[in-house]
Amino acid sequence: MKPKLGVLLVDDERLARGELRTLLKPHPELEVVGEAADVEEAVQRIAELDPDVLFLDVQMPGASGFELLSRVEVRAQVVFVTAYDAHALRAFEVNALDYLLKPVHPQRLRATVERLLQHVGPELPGAGTGAARPLAVDDHLFLSGERRARFVQVGELACVCSAGDYSELVTRDGQRYLLPRPLAEWEARLPERQFVRIHRGTIVNLACVDRVETEPDEGLRVHVRGIATPFPMSRRYAAQLKLRLA
């Protein structure tokens, strides 16, 4: 028998926590091990309980669920619980396990539990029903690294590099995140006025480009601020980049 996944409920509304606890009862694979009414209490409970799953309310007085993730190292899978409408959900499309809209519907929760048990990321909203929405520079991505999870504005990405079936995202402060998304998906979704592909394996943020140099072999190298090693640029993409930098 597989061990149960320990769940921590973080929501400032006692009734909302109680409702979610009730909705989770038909799912014996999960066990609610604790609750927290605000970020300060959640920090303590995470340290004490080391939960496997956080059901995390986004909007709480004092400090938001976003701020909790920036303050503590979270090993748990994160499921956002939010009253945000569908137009605000782009913040959760990347690398969050899932999100639930309040009031939580039992069938929707069942789908979330199935994802938890499979240990796979969710499909992007809209997947299978058409192209995913493009991202704006001020949209936020939920990124999970080895040490902690954090929200990062799209404009804070310095570059995105291909890593097989994965992509490595590098932020302006040098943090790196590996996500199970192909580079082609990022090229289609990142703001085209600010992000440009310079090689079949590299997309750079034009706001982070320091200079472009010609190498002795007549190749080109793109220097990105904060990244020690310059990126090679294919001649196929050179004209496009020069046009944008002009």
PDB file of C-alpha atoms in Angstrom:
ATOM      1  CA  MET A   1       0.000   0.000   0.000  1.00  0.00           C
ATOM      2  CA  LYS A   2       1.355   3.415  -0.977  1.00  0.00           C
ATOM      3  CA  PRO A   3       1.806   5.907   1.849  1.00  0.00           C
ATOM      4  CA  LYS A   4      -0.728   8.713   1.977  1.00  0.00           C
ATOM      5  CA  LEU A   5       0.218  12.171   0.806  1.00  0.00           C
ATOM      6  CA  GLY A   6       0.237  14.647   3.670  1.00  0.00           C
ATOM      7  CA  VAL A   7      -1.782  17.785   2.894  1.00  0.00           C
ATOM      8  CA  LEU A   8      -1.514  21.234   4.460  1.00  0.00           C
ATOM      9  CA  LEU A   9      -4.474  23.594   3.938  1.00  0.00           C
ATOM     10  CA  VAL A  10      -3.554  27.284   3.890  1.00  0.00           C
ATOM     11  CA  ASP A  11      -6.514  29.664   3.806  1.00  0.00           C
ATOM     12  CA  ASP A  12      -7.503  32.592   6.012  1.00  0.00           C
ATOM     13  CA  GLU A  13     -11.168  31.509   5.948  1.00  0.00           C
ATOM     14  CA  ARG A  14     -11.981  28.768   8.458  1.00  0.00           C
ATOM     15  CA  LEU A  15     -15.114  27.754   6.563  1.00  0.00           C
ATOM     16  CA  ALA A  16     -13.145  27.444   3.309  1.00  0.00           C
ATOM     17  CA  ARG A  17     -10.609  25.168   5.027  1.00  0.00           C
ATOM     18  CA  GLY A  18     -13.432  23.077   6.451  1.00  0.00           C
ATOM     19  CA  GLU A  19     -15.120  22.761   3.081  1.00  0.00           C
ATOM     20  CA  LEU A  20     -11.914  21.654   1.400  1.00  0.00           C
ATOM     21  CA  ARG A  21     -11.211  19.156   4.182  1.00  0.00           C
ATOM     22  CA  THR A  22     -14.685  17.692   3.618  1.00  0.00           C
ATOM     23  CA  LEU A  23     -14.185  17.525  -0.143  1.00  0.00           C
ATOM     24  CA  LEU A  24     -10.910  15.642   0.352  1.00  0.00           C
ATOM     25  CA  LYS A  25     -12.479  12.913   2.533  1.00  0.00           C
ATOM     26  CA  PRO A  26     -13.517  10.728  -0.447  1.00  0.00           C
ATOM     27  CA  HIS A  27      -9.833  10.603  -1.460  1.00  0.00           C
ATOM     28  CA  PRO A  28      -8.134   8.225   1.005  1.00  0.00           C
ATOM     29  CA  GLU A  29      -4.773   8.630  -0.784  1.00  0.00           C
ATOM     30  CA  LEU A  30      -4.526  12.094   0.764  1.00  0.00           C
ATOM     31  CA  GLU A  31      -4.473  12.940   4.454  1.00  0.00           C
ATOM     32  CA  VAL A  32      -4.924  16.453   5.819  1.00  0.00           C
ATOM     33  CA  VAL A  33      -2.133  16.781   8.375  1.00  0.00           C
ATOM     34  CA  GLY A  34      -2.591  20.430   9.258  1.00  0.00           C
ATOM     35  CA  GLU A  35      -4.084  23.834   8.579  1.00  0.00           C
ATOM     36  CA  ALA A  36      -2.843  27.402   8.588  1.00  0.00           C
ATOM     37  CA  ALA A  37      -4.815  30.645   8.576  1.00  0.00           C
ATOM     38  CA  ASP A  38      -2.069  32.969   7.338  1.00  0.00           C
ATOM     39  CA  VAL A  39       1.450  33.029   5.967  1.00  0.00           C
ATOM     40  CA  GLU A  40       3.168  33.227   9.358  1.00  0.00           C
ATOM     41  CA  GLU A  41       1.348  30.140  10.590  1.00  0.00           C
ATOM     42  CA  ALA A  42       1.965  28.368   7.278  1.00  0.00           C
ATOM     43  CA  VAL A  43       5.723  28.935   7.590  1.00  0.00           C
ATOM     44  CA  GLN A  44       5.655  27.193  10.978  1.00  0.00           C
ATOM     45  CA  ARG A  45       3.448  24.328   9.805  1.00  0.00           C
ATOM     46  CA  ILE A  46       5.615  23.651   6.752  1.00  0.00           C
ATOM     47  CA  ALA A  47       8.700  23.433   8.975  1.00  0.00           C
ATOM     48  CA  GLU A  48       6.924  21.142  11.458  1.00  0.00           C
ATOM     49  CA  LEU A  49       4.999  18.881   9.077  1.00  0.00           C
ATOM     50  CA  ASP A  50       6.980  18.873   5.798  1.00  0.00           C
ATOM     51  CA  PRO A  51       3.766  18.261   3.823  1.00  0.00           C
ATOM     52  CA  ASP A  52       3.650  16.596   0.425  1.00  0.00           C
ATOM     53  CA  VAL A  53       0.934  18.901  -0.898  1.00  0.00           C
ATOM     54  CA  LEU A  54      -0.056  22.519  -0.226  1.00  0.00           C
ATOM     55  CA  PHE A  55      -3.567  23.667  -1.014  1.00  0.00           C
ATOM     56  CA  LEU A  56      -2.708  27.353  -0.964  1.00  0.00           C
ATOM     57  CA  ASP A  57      -5.085  30.288  -1.035  1.00  0.00           C
ATOM     58  CA  VAL A  58      -3.774  33.129  -3.178  1.00  0.00           C
ATOM     59  CA  GLN A  59      -5.484  36.083  -1.513  1.00  0.00           C
ATOM     60  CA  MET A  60      -4.990  36.380   2.248  1.00  0.00           C
ATOM     61  CA  PRO A  61      -4.788  39.472   4.448  1.00  0.00           C
ATOM     62  CA  GLY A  62      -1.324  40.556   5.503  1.00  0.00           C
ATOM     63  CA  ALA A  63       0.653  38.444   3.051  1.00  0.00           C
ATOM     64  CA  SER A  64      -0.438  36.485  -0.009  1.00  0.00           C
ATOM     65  CA  GLY A  65       0.148  32.898  -0.976  1.00  0.00           C
ATOM     66  CA  PHE A  66       2.704  34.238  -3.468  1.00  0.00           C
ATOM     67  CA  GLU A  67       4.720  35.712  -0.596  1.00  0.00           C
ATOM     68  CA  LEU A  68       4.696  32.417   1.297  1.00  0.00           C
ATOM     69  CA  LEU A  69       6.446  30.711  -1.613  1.00  0.00           C
ATOM     70  CA  SER A  70       9.086  33.431  -1.725  1.00  0.00           C
ATOM     71  CA  ARG A  71       9.829  33.070   1.997  1.00  0.00           C
ATOM     72  CA  VAL A  72      10.203  29.327   2.509  1.00  0.00           C
ATOM     73  CA  GLU A  73      11.707  26.359   0.727  1.00  0.00           C
ATOM     74  CA  VAL A  74       8.748  24.295  -0.457  1.00  0.00           C
ATOM     75  CA  ARG A  75       9.226  20.627  -1.231  1.00  0.00           C
ATOM     76  CA  ALA A  76       5.499  20.082  -1.581  1.00  0.00           C
ATOM     77  CA  GLN A  77       3.426  20.073  -4.731  1.00  0.00           C
ATOM     78  CA  VAL A  78       1.435  23.324  -4.813  1.00  0.00           C
ATOM     79  CA  VAL A  79      -2.242  23.543  -5.724  1.00  0.00           C
ATOM     80  CA  PHE A  80      -3.522  27.112  -5.806  1.00  0.00           C
ATOM     81  CA  VAL A  81      -6.997  27.843  -4.553  1.00  0.00           C
ATOM     82  CA  THR A  82      -8.177  31.161  -5.921  1.00  0.00           C
ATOM     83  CA  ALA A  83     -11.174  33.333  -6.608  1.00  0.00           C
ATOM     84  CA  TYR A  84      -9.392  34.877  -9.610  1.00  0.00           C
ATOM     85  CA  ASP A  85     -11.311  34.689 -12.858  1.00  0.00           C
ATOM     86  CA  ALA A  86     -10.009  32.791 -15.889  1.00  0.00           C
ATOM     87  CA  HIS A  87      -8.355  35.868 -17.382  1.00  0.00           C
ATOM     88  CA  ALA A  88      -5.982  36.132 -14.406  1.00  0.00           C
ATOM     89  CA  LEU A  89      -4.904  32.505 -14.408  1.00  0.00           C
ATOM     90  CA  ARG A  90      -1.922  32.881 -16.733  1.00  0.00           C
ATOM     91  CA  ALA A  91       0.142  33.367 -13.558  1.00  0.00           C
ATOM     92  CA  PHE A  92      -0.360  29.689 -12.774  1.00  0.00           C
ATOM     93  CA  GLU A  93       0.154  28.133 -16.180  1.00  0.00           C
ATOM     94  CA  VAL A  94       3.787  27.191 -15.846  1.00  0.00           C
ATOM     95  CA  ASN A  95       4.945  24.454 -13.517  1.00  0.00           C
ATOM     96  CA  ALA A  96       2.272  24.750 -10.837  1.00  0.00           C
ATOM     97  CA  LEU A  97       0.664  21.383 -10.312  1.00  0.00           C
ATOM     98  CA  ASP A  98      -2.831  22.829 -10.622  1.00  0.00           C
ATOM     99  CA  TYR A  99      -5.232  25.539  -9.550  1.00  0.00           C
ATOM    100  CA  LEU A 100      -8.775  25.377  -8.214  1.00  0.00           C
ATOM    101  CA  LEU A 101     -11.351  28.118  -8.525  1.00  0.00           C
ATOM    102  CA  LYS A 102     -13.556  28.893  -5.543  1.00  0.00           C
ATOM    103  CA  PRO A 103     -16.063  27.488  -4.862  1.00  0.00           C
ATOM    104  CA  VAL A 104     -14.250  24.187  -5.416  1.00  0.00           C
ATOM    105  CA  HIS A 105     -16.236  21.631  -7.371  1.00  0.00           C
ATOM    106  CA  PRO A 106     -15.835  17.951  -6.366  1.00  0.00           C
ATOM    107  CA  GLN A 107     -15.242  16.761  -9.938  1.00  0.00           C
ATOM    108  CA  ARG A 108     -12.591  19.426 -10.505  1.00  0.00           C
ATOM    109  CA  LEU A 109     -10.903  18.417  -7.251  1.00  0.00           C
ATOM    110  CA  ARG A 110     -10.931  14.782  -8.358  1.00  0.00           C
ATOM    111  CA  ALA A 111      -8.937  15.723 -11.461  1.00  0.00           C
ATOM    112  CA  THR A 112      -6.412  17.546  -9.274  1.00  0.00           C
ATOM    113  CA  VAL A 113      -6.025  14.531  -6.998  1.00  0.00           C
ATOM    114  CA  GLU A 114      -5.414  12.304 -10.027  1.00  0.00           C
ATOM    115  CA  ARG A 115      -2.609  14.614 -11.127  1.00  0.00           C
ATOM    116  CA  LEU A 116      -1.110  14.515  -7.664  1.00  0.00           C
ATOM    117  CA  LEU A 117      -1.126  10.743  -7.621  1.00  0.00           C
ATOM    118  CA  GLN A 118       0.426  10.512 -11.069  1.00  0.00           C
ATOM    119  CA  HIS A 119       3.207  12.942 -10.117  1.00  0.00           C
ATOM    120  CA  VAL A 120       2.947  14.752 -13.425  1.00  0.00           C
ATOM    121  CA  GLY A 121       2.432  18.395 -14.240  1.00  0.00           C
ATOM    122  CA  PRO A 122      -0.905  19.623 -15.509  1.00  0.00           C
ATOM    123  CA  GLU A 123      -1.724  20.404 -19.087  1.00  0.00           C
ATOM    124  CA  LEU A 124      -1.846  24.084 -19.781  1.00  0.00           C
ATOM    125  CA  PRO A 125      -5.367  25.498 -19.667  1.00  0.00           C
ATOM    126  CA  GLY A 126      -6.749  25.214 -23.165  1.00  0.00           C
ATOM    127  CA  ALA A 127      -4.432  22.349 -24.140  1.00  0.00           C
ATOM    128  CA  GLY A 128      -6.136  20.126 -26.641  1.00  0.00           C
ATOM    129  CA  THR A 129      -8.709  22.813 -27.439  1.00  0.00           C
ATOM    130  CA  GLY A 130      -6.521  25.199 -29.443  1.00  0.00           C
ATOM    131  CA  ALA A 131      -3.361  27.239 -29.066  1.00  0.00           C
ATOM    132  CA  ALA A 132      -2.274  28.305 -25.578  1.00  0.00           C
ATOM    133  CA  ARG A 133      -2.527  31.989 -24.780  1.00  0.00           C
ATOM    134  CA  PRO A 134       0.544  34.164 -25.386  1.00  0.00           C
ATOM    135  CA  LEU A 135       2.370  35.544 -22.375  1.00  0.00           C
ATOM    136  CA  ALA A 136       2.842  39.239 -21.650  1.00  0.00           C
ATOM    137  CA  VAL A 137       6.031  40.784 -20.239  1.00  0.00           C
ATOM    138  CA  ASP A 138       4.347  41.506 -16.903  1.00  0.00           C
ATOM    139  CA  ASP A 139       2.783  38.055 -16.541  1.00  0.00           C
ATOM    140  CA  HIS A 140       4.194  35.847 -13.791  1.00  0.00           C
ATOM    141  CA  LEU A 141       5.490  32.295 -14.065  1.00  0.00           C
ATOM    142  CA  PHE A 142       5.464  29.911 -11.126  1.00  0.00           C
ATOM    143  CA  LEU A 143       8.895  28.258 -11.213  1.00  0.00           C
ATOM    144  CA  SER A 144      10.068  25.457  -8.961  1.00  0.00           C
ATOM    145  CA  GLY A 145      13.788  24.822  -8.514  1.00  0.00           C
ATOM    146  CA  GLU A 146      15.816  22.471  -6.350  1.00  0.00           C
ATOM    147  CA  ARG A 147      15.715  24.769  -3.326  1.00  0.00           C
ATOM    148  CA  ARG A 148      12.525  26.802  -3.558  1.00  0.00           C
ATOM    149  CA  ALA A 149       9.561  27.830  -5.637  1.00  0.00           C
ATOM    150  CA  ARG A 150       9.055  31.413  -6.698  1.00  0.00           C
ATOM    151  CA  PHE A 151       7.078  33.699  -8.975  1.00  0.00           C
ATOM    152  CA  VAL A 152       9.069  35.357 -11.729  1.00  0.00           C
ATOM    153  CA  GLN A 153       7.887  38.010 -14.152  1.00  0.00           C
ATOM    154  CA  VAL A 154       8.293  37.025 -17.801  1.00  0.00           C
ATOM    155  CA  GLY A 155      10.414  40.136 -18.305  1.00  0.00           C
ATOM    156  CA  GLU A 156      12.866  38.869 -15.676  1.00  0.00           C
ATOM    157  CA  LEU A 157      13.873  35.926 -17.866  1.00  0.00           C
ATOM    158  CA  ALA A 158      17.294  36.450 -19.438  1.00  0.00           C
ATOM    159  CA  CYS A 159      17.133  33.451 -21.751  1.00  0.00           C
ATOM    160  CA  VAL A 160      15.501  30.095 -22.415  1.00  0.00           C
ATOM    161  CA  CYS A 161      17.656  27.200 -23.631  1.00  0.00           C
ATOM    162  CA  SER A 162      16.729  23.823 -25.033  1.00  0.00           C
ATOM    163  CA  ALA A 163      17.542  20.812 -22.868  1.00  0.00           C
ATOM    164  CA  GLY A 164      16.210  17.867 -24.838  1.00  0.00           C
ATOM    165  CA  ASP A 165      12.474  17.600 -24.207  1.00  0.00           C
ATOM    166  CA  TYR A 166      12.910  20.188 -21.446  1.00  0.00           C
ATOM    167  CA  SER A 167      13.765  23.878 -21.379  1.00  0.00           C
ATOM    168  CA  GLU A 168      16.123  25.644 -18.986  1.00  0.00           C
ATOM    169  CA  LEU A 169      14.977  29.102 -17.934  1.00  0.00           C
ATOM    170  CA  VAL A 170      17.648  31.506 -16.661  1.00  0.00           C
ATOM    171  CA  THR A 171      16.566  34.632 -14.800  1.00  0.00           C
ATOM    172  CA  ARG A 172      18.381  37.966 -14.697  1.00  0.00           C
ATOM    173  CA  ASP A 173      19.720  37.127 -11.231  1.00  0.00           C
ATOM    174  CA  GLY A 174      21.253  33.878 -12.505  1.00  0.00           C
ATOM    175  CA  GLN A 175      18.731  31.387 -11.133  1.00  0.00           C
ATOM    176  CA  ARG A 176      18.088  28.357 -13.341  1.00  0.00           C
ATOM    177  CA  TYR A 177      14.909  26.289 -13.674  1.00  0.00           C
ATOM    178  CA  LEU A 178      14.328  23.147 -15.729  1.00  0.00           C
ATOM    179  CA  LEU A 179      10.784  22.759 -17.050  1.00  0.00           C
ATOM    180  CA  PRO A 180       9.172  19.985 -19.118  1.00  0.00           C
ATOM    181  CA  ARG A 181       8.252  22.286 -21.988  1.00  0.00           C
ATOM    182  CA  PRO A 182       9.904  22.249 -25.458  1.00  0.00           C
ATOM    183  CA  LEU A 183      11.631  25.391 -26.698  1.00  0.00           C
ATOM    184  CA  ALA A 184       9.137  25.723 -29.546  1.00  0.00           C
ATOM    185  CA  GLU A 185       6.364  26.273 -27.026  1.00  0.00           C
ATOM    186  CA  TRP A 186       8.275  29.138 -25.415  1.00  0.00           C
ATOM    187  CA  GLU A 187       8.988  30.689 -28.811  1.00  0.00           C
ATOM    188  CA  ALA A 188       5.269  30.647 -29.589  1.00  0.00           C
ATOM    189  CA  ARG A 189       4.225  32.128 -26.258  1.00  0.00           C
ATOM    190  CA  LEU A 190       6.896  34.632 -25.193  1.00  0.00           C
ATOM    191  CA  PRO A 191       6.379  38.282 -26.231  1.00  0.00           C
ATOM    192  CA  GLU A 192       7.896  38.457 -29.709  1.00  0.00           C
ATOM    193  CA  ARG A 193       8.944  42.094 -29.384  1.00  0.00           C
ATOM    194  CA  GLN A 194      11.234  41.290 -26.465  1.00  0.00           C
ATOM    195  CA  PHE A 195      12.277  37.665 -26.931  1.00  0.00           C
ATOM    196  CA  VAL A 196      14.048  36.377 -30.025  1.00  0.00           C
ATOM    197  CA  ARG A 197      15.462  33.039 -31.069  1.00  0.00           C
ATOM    198  CA  ILE A 198      19.161  33.312 -31.909  1.00  0.00           C
ATOM    199  CA  HIS A 199      19.870  29.622 -32.404  1.00  0.00           C
ATOM    200  CA  ARG A 200      17.839  26.464 -32.706  1.00  0.00           C
ATOM    201  CA  GLY A 201      18.512  25.904 -29.008  1.00  0.00           C
ATOM    202  CA  THR A 202      18.402  29.440 -27.552  1.00  0.00           C
ATOM    203  CA  ILE A 203      15.928  32.284 -27.025  1.00  0.00           C
ATOM    204  CA  VAL A 204      17.200  35.521 -25.455  1.00  0.00           C
ATOM    205  CA  ASN A 205      15.547  38.530 -23.869  1.00  0.00           C
ATOM    206  CA  LEU A 206      16.592  41.538 -25.979  1.00  0.00           C
ATOM    207  CA  ALA A 207      16.510  43.731 -22.873  1.00  0.00           C
ATOM    208  CA  CYS A 208      19.344  41.591 -21.481  1.00  0.00           C
ATOM    209  CA  VAL A 209      21.581  41.545 -24.558  1.00  0.00           C
ATOM    210  CA  ASP A 210      24.829  43.402 -23.848  1.00  0.00           C
ATOM    211  CA  ARG A 211      26.501  43.080 -27.250  1.00  0.00           C
ATOM    212  CA  VAL A 212      26.898  40.951 -30.347  1.00  0.00           C
ATOM    213  CA  GLU A 213      30.424  40.145 -31.508  1.00  0.00           C
ATOM    214  CA  THR A 214      31.874  38.656 -34.670  1.00  0.00           C
ATOM    215  CA  GLU A 215      34.259  35.787 -34.005  1.00  0.00           C
ATOM    216  CA  PRO A 216      37.490  35.137 -36.010  1.00  0.00           C
ATOM    217  CA  ASP A 217      35.744  32.280 -37.796  1.00  0.00           C
ATOM    218  CA  GLU A 218      33.082  34.799 -38.866  1.00  0.00           C
ATOM    219  CA  GLY A 219      30.622  33.295 -36.427  1.00  0.00           C
ATOM    220  CA  LEU A 220      28.569  35.463 -34.085  1.00  0.00           C
ATOM    221  CA  ARG A 221      28.367  35.459 -30.298  1.00  0.00           C
ATOM    222  CA  VAL A 222      25.603  37.068 -28.240  1.00  0.00           C
ATOM    223  CA  HIS A 223      26.609  38.299 -24.801  1.00  0.00           C
ATOM    224  CA  VAL A 224      23.762  38.323 -22.282  1.00  0.00           C
ATOM    225  CA  ARG A 225      24.202  40.334 -19.088  1.00  0.00           C
ATOM    226  CA  GLY A 226      24.707  38.147 -16.034  1.00  0.00           C
ATOM    227  CA  ILE A 227      25.701  35.050 -18.048  1.00  0.00           C
ATOM    228  CA  ALA A 228      29.417  34.422 -18.324  1.00  0.00           C
ATOM    229  CA  THR A 229      29.465  32.354 -21.509  1.00  0.00           C
ATOM    230  CA  PRO A 230      28.173  34.019 -24.706  1.00  0.00           C
ATOM    231  CA  PHE A 231      25.704  32.182 -26.909  1.00  0.00           C
ATOM    232  CA  PRO A 232      26.472  31.265 -30.515  1.00  0.00           C
ATOM    233  CA  MET A 233      24.092  32.789 -33.037  1.00  0.00           C
ATOM    234  CA  SER A 234      23.148  31.108 -36.264  1.00  0.00           C
ATOM    235  CA  ARG A 235      23.407  33.290 -39.362  1.00  0.00           C
ATOM    236  CA  ARG A 236      19.852  32.197 -40.041  1.00  0.00           C
ATOM    237  CA  TYR A 237      18.747  34.323 -37.086  1.00  0.00           C
ATOM    238  CA  ALA A 238      21.364  37.108 -37.295  1.00  0.00           C
ATOM    239  CA  ALA A 239      19.467  39.376 -39.697  1.00  0.00           C
ATOM    240  CA  GLN A 240      16.341  39.193 -37.579  1.00  0.00           C
ATOM    241  CA  LEU A 241      18.206  40.088 -34.387  1.00  0.00           C
ATOM    242  CA  LYS A 242      20.095  42.977 -36.031  1.00  0.00           C
ATOM    243  CA  LEU A 243      16.809  44.383 -37.262  1.00  0.00           C
ATOM    244  CA  ARG A 244      15.369  44.338 -33.756  1.00  0.00           C
ATOM    245  CA  LEU A 245      18.488  45.873 -32.190  1.00  0.00           C
ATOM    246  CA  ALA A 246      18.694  48.652 -34.799  1.00  0.00           C
TER     247      ALA A 246
END
